[in-house]
PDB file of C-alpha atoms and ligand atoms in Angstrom:
ATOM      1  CA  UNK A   4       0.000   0.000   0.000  1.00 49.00           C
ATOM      2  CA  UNK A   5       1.395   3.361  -0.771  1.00 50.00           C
ATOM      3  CA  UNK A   6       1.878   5.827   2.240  1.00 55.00           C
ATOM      4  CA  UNK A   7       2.849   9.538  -0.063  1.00 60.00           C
ATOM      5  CA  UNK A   8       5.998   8.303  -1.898  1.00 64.00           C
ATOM      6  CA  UNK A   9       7.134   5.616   0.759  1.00 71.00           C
ATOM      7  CA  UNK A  10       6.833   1.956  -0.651  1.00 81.00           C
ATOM      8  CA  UNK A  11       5.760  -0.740   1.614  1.00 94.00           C
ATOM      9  CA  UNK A  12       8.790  -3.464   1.020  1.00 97.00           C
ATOM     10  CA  UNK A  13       8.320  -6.655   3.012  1.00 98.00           C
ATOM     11  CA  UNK A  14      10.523  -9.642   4.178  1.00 98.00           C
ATOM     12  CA  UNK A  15       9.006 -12.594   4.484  1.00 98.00           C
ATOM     13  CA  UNK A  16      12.098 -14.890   6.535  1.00 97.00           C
ATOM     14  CA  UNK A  17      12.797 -18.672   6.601  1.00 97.00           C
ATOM     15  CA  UNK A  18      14.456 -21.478   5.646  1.00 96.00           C
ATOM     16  CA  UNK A  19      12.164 -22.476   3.037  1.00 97.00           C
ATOM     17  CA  UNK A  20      14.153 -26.313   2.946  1.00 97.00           C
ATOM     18  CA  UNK A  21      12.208 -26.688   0.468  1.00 98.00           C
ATOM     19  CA  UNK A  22       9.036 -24.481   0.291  1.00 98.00           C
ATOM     20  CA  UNK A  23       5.941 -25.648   0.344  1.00 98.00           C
ATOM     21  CA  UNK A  24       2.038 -24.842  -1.044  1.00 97.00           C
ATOM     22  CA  UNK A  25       1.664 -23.606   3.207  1.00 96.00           C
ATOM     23  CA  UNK A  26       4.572 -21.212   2.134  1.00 97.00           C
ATOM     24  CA  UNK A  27       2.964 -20.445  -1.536  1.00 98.00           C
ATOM     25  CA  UNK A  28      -0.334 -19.368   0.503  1.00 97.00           C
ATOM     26  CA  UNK A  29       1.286 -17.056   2.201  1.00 97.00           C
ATOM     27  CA  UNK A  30       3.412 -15.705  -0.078  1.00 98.00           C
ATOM     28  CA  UNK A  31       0.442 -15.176  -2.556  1.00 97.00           C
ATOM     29  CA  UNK A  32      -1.541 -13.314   0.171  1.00 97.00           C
ATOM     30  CA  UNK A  33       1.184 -11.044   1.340  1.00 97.00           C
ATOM     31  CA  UNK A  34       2.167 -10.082  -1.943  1.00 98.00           C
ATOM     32  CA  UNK A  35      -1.104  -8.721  -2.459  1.00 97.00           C
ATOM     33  CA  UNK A  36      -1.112  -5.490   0.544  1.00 96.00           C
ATOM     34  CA  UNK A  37       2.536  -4.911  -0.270  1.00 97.00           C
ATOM     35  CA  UNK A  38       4.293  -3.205  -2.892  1.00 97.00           C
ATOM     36  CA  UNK A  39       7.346  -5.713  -2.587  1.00 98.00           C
ATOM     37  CA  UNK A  40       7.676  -8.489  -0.957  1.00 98.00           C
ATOM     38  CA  UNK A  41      11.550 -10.135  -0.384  1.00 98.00           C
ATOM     39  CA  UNK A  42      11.674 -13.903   0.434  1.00 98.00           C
ATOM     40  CA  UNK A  43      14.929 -14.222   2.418  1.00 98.00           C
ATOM     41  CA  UNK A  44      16.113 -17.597   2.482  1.00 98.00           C
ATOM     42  CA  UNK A  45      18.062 -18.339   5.530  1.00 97.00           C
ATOM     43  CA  UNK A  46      21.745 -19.414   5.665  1.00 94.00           C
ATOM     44  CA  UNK A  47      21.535 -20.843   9.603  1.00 83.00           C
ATOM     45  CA  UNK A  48      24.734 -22.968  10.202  1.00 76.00           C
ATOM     46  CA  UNK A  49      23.177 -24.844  13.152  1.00 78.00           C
ATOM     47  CA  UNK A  50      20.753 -26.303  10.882  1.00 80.00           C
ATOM     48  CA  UNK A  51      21.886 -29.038   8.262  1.00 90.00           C
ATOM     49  CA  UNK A  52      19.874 -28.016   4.943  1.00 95.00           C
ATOM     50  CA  UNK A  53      18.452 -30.823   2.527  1.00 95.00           C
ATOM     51  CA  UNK A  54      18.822 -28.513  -0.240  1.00 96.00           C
ATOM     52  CA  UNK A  55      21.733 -25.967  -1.201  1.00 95.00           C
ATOM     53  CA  UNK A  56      20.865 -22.060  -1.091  1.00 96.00           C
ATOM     54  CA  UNK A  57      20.785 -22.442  -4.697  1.00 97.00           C
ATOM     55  CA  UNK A  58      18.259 -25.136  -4.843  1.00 97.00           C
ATOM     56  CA  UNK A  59      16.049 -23.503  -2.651  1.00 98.00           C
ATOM     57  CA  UNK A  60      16.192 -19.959  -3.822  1.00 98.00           C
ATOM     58  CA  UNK A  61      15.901 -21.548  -7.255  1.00 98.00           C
ATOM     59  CA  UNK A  62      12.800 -23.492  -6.081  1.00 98.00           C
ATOM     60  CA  UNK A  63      10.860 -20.295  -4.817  1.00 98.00           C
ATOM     61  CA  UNK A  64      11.941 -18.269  -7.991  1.00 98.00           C
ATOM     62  CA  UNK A  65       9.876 -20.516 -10.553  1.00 98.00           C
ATOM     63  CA  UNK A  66       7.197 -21.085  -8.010  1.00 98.00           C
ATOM     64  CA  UNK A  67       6.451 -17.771  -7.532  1.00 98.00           C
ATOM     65  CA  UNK A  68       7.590 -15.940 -11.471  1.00 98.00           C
ATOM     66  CA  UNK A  69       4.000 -15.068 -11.964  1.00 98.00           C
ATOM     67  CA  UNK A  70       4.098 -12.654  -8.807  1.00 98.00           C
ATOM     68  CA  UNK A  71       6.066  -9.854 -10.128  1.00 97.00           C
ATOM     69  CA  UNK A  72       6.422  -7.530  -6.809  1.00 98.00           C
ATOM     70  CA  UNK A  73       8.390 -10.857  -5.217  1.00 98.00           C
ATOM     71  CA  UNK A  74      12.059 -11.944  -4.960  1.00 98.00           C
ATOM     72  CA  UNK A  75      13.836 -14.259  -3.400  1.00 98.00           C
ATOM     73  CA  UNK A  76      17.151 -14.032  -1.672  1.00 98.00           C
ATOM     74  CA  UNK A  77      19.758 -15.199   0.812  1.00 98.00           C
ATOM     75  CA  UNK A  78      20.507 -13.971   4.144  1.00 97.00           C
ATOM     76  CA  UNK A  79      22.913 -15.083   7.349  1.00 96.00           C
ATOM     77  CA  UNK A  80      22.427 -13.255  10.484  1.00 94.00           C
ATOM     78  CA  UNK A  81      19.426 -10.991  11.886  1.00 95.00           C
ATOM     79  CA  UNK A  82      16.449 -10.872  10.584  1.00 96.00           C
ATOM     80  CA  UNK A  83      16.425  -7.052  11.241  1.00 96.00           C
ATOM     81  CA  UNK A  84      19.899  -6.642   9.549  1.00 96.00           C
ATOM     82  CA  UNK A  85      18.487  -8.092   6.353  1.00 97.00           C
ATOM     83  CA  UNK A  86      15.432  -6.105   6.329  1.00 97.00           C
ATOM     84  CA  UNK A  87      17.295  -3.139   6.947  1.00 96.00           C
ATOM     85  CA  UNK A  88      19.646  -4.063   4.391  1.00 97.00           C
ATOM     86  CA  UNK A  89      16.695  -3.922   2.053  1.00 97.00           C
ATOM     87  CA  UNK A  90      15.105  -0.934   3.498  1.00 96.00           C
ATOM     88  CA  UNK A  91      11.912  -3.143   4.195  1.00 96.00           C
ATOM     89  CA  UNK A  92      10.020  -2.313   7.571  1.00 93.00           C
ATOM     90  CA  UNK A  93       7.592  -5.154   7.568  1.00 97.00           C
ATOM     91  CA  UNK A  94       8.234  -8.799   8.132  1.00 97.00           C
ATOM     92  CA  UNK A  95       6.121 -11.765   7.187  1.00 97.00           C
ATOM     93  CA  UNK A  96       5.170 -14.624   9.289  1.00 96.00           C
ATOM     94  CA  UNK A  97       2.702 -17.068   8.888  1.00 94.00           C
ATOM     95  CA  UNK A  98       1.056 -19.098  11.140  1.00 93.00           C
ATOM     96  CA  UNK A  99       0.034 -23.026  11.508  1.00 90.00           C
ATOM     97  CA  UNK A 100      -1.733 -23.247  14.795  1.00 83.00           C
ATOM     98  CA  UNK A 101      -1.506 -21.478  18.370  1.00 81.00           C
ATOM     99  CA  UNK A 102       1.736 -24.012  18.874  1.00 82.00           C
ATOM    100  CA  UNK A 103       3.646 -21.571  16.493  1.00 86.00           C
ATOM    101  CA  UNK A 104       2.452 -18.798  18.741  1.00 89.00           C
ATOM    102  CA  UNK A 105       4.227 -18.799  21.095  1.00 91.00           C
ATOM    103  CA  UNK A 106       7.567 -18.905  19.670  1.00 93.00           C
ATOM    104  CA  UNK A 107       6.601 -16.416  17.166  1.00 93.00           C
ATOM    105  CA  UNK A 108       5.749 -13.951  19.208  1.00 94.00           C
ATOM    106  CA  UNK A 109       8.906 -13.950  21.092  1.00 94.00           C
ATOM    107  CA  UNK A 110      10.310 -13.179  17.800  1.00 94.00           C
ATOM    108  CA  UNK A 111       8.182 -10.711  16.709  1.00 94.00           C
ATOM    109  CA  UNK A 112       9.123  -8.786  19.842  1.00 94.00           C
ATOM    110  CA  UNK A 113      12.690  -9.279  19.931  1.00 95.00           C
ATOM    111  CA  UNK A 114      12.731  -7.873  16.504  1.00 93.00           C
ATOM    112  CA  UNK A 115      10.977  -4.759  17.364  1.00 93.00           C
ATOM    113  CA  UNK A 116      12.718  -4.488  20.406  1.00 94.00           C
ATOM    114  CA  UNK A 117      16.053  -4.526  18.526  1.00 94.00           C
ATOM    115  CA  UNK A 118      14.963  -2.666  15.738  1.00 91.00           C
ATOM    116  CA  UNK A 119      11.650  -0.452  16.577  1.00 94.00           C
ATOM    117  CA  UNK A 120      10.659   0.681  13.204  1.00 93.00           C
ATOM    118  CA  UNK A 121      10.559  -3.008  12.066  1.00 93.00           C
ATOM    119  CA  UNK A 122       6.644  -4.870  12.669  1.00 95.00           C
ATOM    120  CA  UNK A 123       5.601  -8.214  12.190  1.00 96.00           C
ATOM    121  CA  UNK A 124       3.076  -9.058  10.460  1.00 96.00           C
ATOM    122  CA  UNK A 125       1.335 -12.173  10.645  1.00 95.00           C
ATOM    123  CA  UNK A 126      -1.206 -14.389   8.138  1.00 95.00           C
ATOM    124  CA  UNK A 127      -2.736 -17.393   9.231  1.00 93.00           C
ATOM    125  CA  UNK A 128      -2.632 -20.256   7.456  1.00 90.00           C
ATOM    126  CA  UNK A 129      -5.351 -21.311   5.393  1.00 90.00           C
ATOM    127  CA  UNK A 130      -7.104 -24.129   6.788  1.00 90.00           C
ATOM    128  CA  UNK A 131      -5.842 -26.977   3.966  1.00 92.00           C
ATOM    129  CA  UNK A 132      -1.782 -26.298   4.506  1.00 93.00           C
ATOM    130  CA  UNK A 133      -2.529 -26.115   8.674  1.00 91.00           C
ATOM    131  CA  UNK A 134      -0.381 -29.334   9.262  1.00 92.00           C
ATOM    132  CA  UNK A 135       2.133 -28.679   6.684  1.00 95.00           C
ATOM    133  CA  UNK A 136       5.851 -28.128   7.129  1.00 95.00           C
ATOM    134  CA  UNK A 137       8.590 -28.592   5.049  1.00 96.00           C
ATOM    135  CA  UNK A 138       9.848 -31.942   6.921  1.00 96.00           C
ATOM    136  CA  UNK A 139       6.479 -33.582   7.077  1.00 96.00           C
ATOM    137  CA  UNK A 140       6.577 -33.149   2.977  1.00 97.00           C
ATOM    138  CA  UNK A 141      10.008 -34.457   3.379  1.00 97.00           C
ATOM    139  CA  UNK A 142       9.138 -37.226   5.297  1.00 96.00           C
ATOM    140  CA  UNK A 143       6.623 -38.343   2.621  1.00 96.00           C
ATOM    141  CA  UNK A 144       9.183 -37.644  -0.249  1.00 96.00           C
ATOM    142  CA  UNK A 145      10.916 -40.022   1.657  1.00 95.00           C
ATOM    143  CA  UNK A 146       8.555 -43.107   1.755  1.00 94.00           C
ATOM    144  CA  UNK A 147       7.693 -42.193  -1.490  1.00 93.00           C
ATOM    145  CA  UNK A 148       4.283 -41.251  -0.835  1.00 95.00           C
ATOM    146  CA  UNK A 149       2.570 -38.464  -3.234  1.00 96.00           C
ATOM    147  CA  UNK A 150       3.431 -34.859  -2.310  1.00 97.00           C
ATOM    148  CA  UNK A 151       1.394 -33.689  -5.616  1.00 97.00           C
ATOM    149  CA  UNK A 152      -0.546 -31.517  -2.781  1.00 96.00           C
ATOM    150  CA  UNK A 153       1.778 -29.931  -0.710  1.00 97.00           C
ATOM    151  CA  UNK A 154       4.270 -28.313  -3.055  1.00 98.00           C
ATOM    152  CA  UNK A 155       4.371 -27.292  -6.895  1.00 98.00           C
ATOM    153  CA  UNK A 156       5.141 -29.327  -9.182  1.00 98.00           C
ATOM    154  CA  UNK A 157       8.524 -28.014 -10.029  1.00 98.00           C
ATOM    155  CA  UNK A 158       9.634 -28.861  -5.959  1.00 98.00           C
ATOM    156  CA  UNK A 159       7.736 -32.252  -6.429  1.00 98.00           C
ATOM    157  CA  UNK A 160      10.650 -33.189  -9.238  1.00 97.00           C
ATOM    158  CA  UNK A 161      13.551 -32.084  -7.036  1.00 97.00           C
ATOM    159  CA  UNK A 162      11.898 -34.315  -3.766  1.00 97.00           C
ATOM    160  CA  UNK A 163      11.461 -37.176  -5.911  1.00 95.00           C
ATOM    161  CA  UNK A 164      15.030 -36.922  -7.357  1.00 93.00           C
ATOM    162  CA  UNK A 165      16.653 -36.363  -4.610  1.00 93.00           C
ATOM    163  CA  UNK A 166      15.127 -39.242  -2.672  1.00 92.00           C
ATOM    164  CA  UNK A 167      14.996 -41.871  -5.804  1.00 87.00           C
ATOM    165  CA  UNK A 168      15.665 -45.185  -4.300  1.00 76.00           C
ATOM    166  CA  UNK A 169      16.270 -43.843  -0.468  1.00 77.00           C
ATOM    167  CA  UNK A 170      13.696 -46.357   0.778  1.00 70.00           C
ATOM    168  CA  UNK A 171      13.497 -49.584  -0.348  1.00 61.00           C
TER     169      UNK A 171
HETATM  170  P1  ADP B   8      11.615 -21.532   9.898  1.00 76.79           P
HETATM  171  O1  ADP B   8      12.726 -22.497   9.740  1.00 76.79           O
HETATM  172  O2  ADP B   8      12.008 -20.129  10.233  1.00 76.79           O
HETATM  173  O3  ADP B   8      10.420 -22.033  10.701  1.00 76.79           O
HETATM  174  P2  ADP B   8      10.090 -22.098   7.558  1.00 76.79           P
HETATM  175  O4  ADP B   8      10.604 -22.000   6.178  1.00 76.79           O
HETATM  176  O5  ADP B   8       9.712 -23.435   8.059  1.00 76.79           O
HETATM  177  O6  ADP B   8      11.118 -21.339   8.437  1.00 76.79           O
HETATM  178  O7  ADP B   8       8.825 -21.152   7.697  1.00 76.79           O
HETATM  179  C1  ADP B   8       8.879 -19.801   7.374  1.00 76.79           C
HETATM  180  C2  ADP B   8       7.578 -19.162   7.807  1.00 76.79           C
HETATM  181  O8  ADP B   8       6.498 -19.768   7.103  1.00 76.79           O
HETATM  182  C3  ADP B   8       7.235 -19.266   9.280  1.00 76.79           C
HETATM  183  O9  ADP B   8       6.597 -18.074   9.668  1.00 76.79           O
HETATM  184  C4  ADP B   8       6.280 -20.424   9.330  1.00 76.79           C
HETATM  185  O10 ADP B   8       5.400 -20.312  10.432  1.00 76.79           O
HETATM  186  C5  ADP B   8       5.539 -20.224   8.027  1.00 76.79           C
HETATM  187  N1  ADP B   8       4.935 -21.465   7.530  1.00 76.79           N
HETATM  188  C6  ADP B   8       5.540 -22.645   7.326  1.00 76.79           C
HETATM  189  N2  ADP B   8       4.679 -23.569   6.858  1.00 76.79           N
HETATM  190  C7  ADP B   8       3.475 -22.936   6.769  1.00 76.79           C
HETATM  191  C8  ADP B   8       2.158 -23.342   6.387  1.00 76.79           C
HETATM  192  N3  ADP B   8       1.896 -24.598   6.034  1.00 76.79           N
HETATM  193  N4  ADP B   8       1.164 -22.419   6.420  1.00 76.79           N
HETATM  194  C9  ADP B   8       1.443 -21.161   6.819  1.00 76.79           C
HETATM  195  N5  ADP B   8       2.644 -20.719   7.220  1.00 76.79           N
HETATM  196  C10 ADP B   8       3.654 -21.589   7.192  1.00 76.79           C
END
């Protein structure tokens, strides 16, 4: 939304390992109340990724190439450094169910607390991606059970290739 000149530029933060239709849903619905939206993929060294940076920024940028006020890029550190970084004074969370509450609100208050002009803004899940996460998906990648509706088709190939003939 525009406030005079001033452009409302939005990070929306995780790990994204790999995203998912949950992550789609929210990215779709941000996108739409602000005039950019940044997906910043996370470089965290205490987690072990299943897919490079490259992979997964890859993966976002076809799923989301119709949405022309998004991009996707990495980030290490704070959250608040990146958005600053970026001049963006909004970030993006979504949430599953009251058990991600919790947690994100800490975060969402640490941030401002470190960096008052940042907010958090937060969409709830629709109802259909409530239970999804990136490792449940993984999980049924795994087993080779069908993933056809939990990510798009483009993150479907790179599951099933990269766990061909894991479980037999
Ligand atoms: P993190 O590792 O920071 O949790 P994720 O990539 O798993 O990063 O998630 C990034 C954001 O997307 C978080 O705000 C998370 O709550 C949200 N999210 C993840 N899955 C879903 C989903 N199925 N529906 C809505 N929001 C989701």
């Amino acid at each position: 939304m525009k406030r005079g000149n001033l452009l409302t530029r939005a990070i929306y933060p995780g790990s994204f390992d790999p995203v998912t239709l949950g992550h789609l849903d929210i990215i779709e619905r941000s996108s739409r109340v602000v005039d950019e939206l940044i997906i910043g993929v996370l470089i965290n060294n205490k987690k072990n990724p299943t897919f490079t940076m490259e992979e997964r920024l890859e993966m976002i940028r076809e799923a989301t190439k119709e949405l022309k006020n998004v991009k996707a890029l990495s980030f290490e550190g704070l959250t608040v450094d990146f958005a600053r970084q970026n001049d963006a004074n909004l970030i993006i969370r979504g949430l599953r169910a009251v058990t991600d509450f919790e947690s994100e609100m800490q975060i969402a208050q640490t941030n401002h607390s470190i960096m008052s002009q940042i907010d958090t803004m937060f969409f709830t899940t629709s109802l259909e991606y409530a239970f999804l996460s990136s490792t449940i998906v993984k999980e049924v990648a795994f087993y080779g059970g069908d993933i056809s509706g939990f990510v798009p088709p483009n993150v479907e190939k790179m599951l099933k290739s990269k766990y061909a003939g894991a479980h037999n």
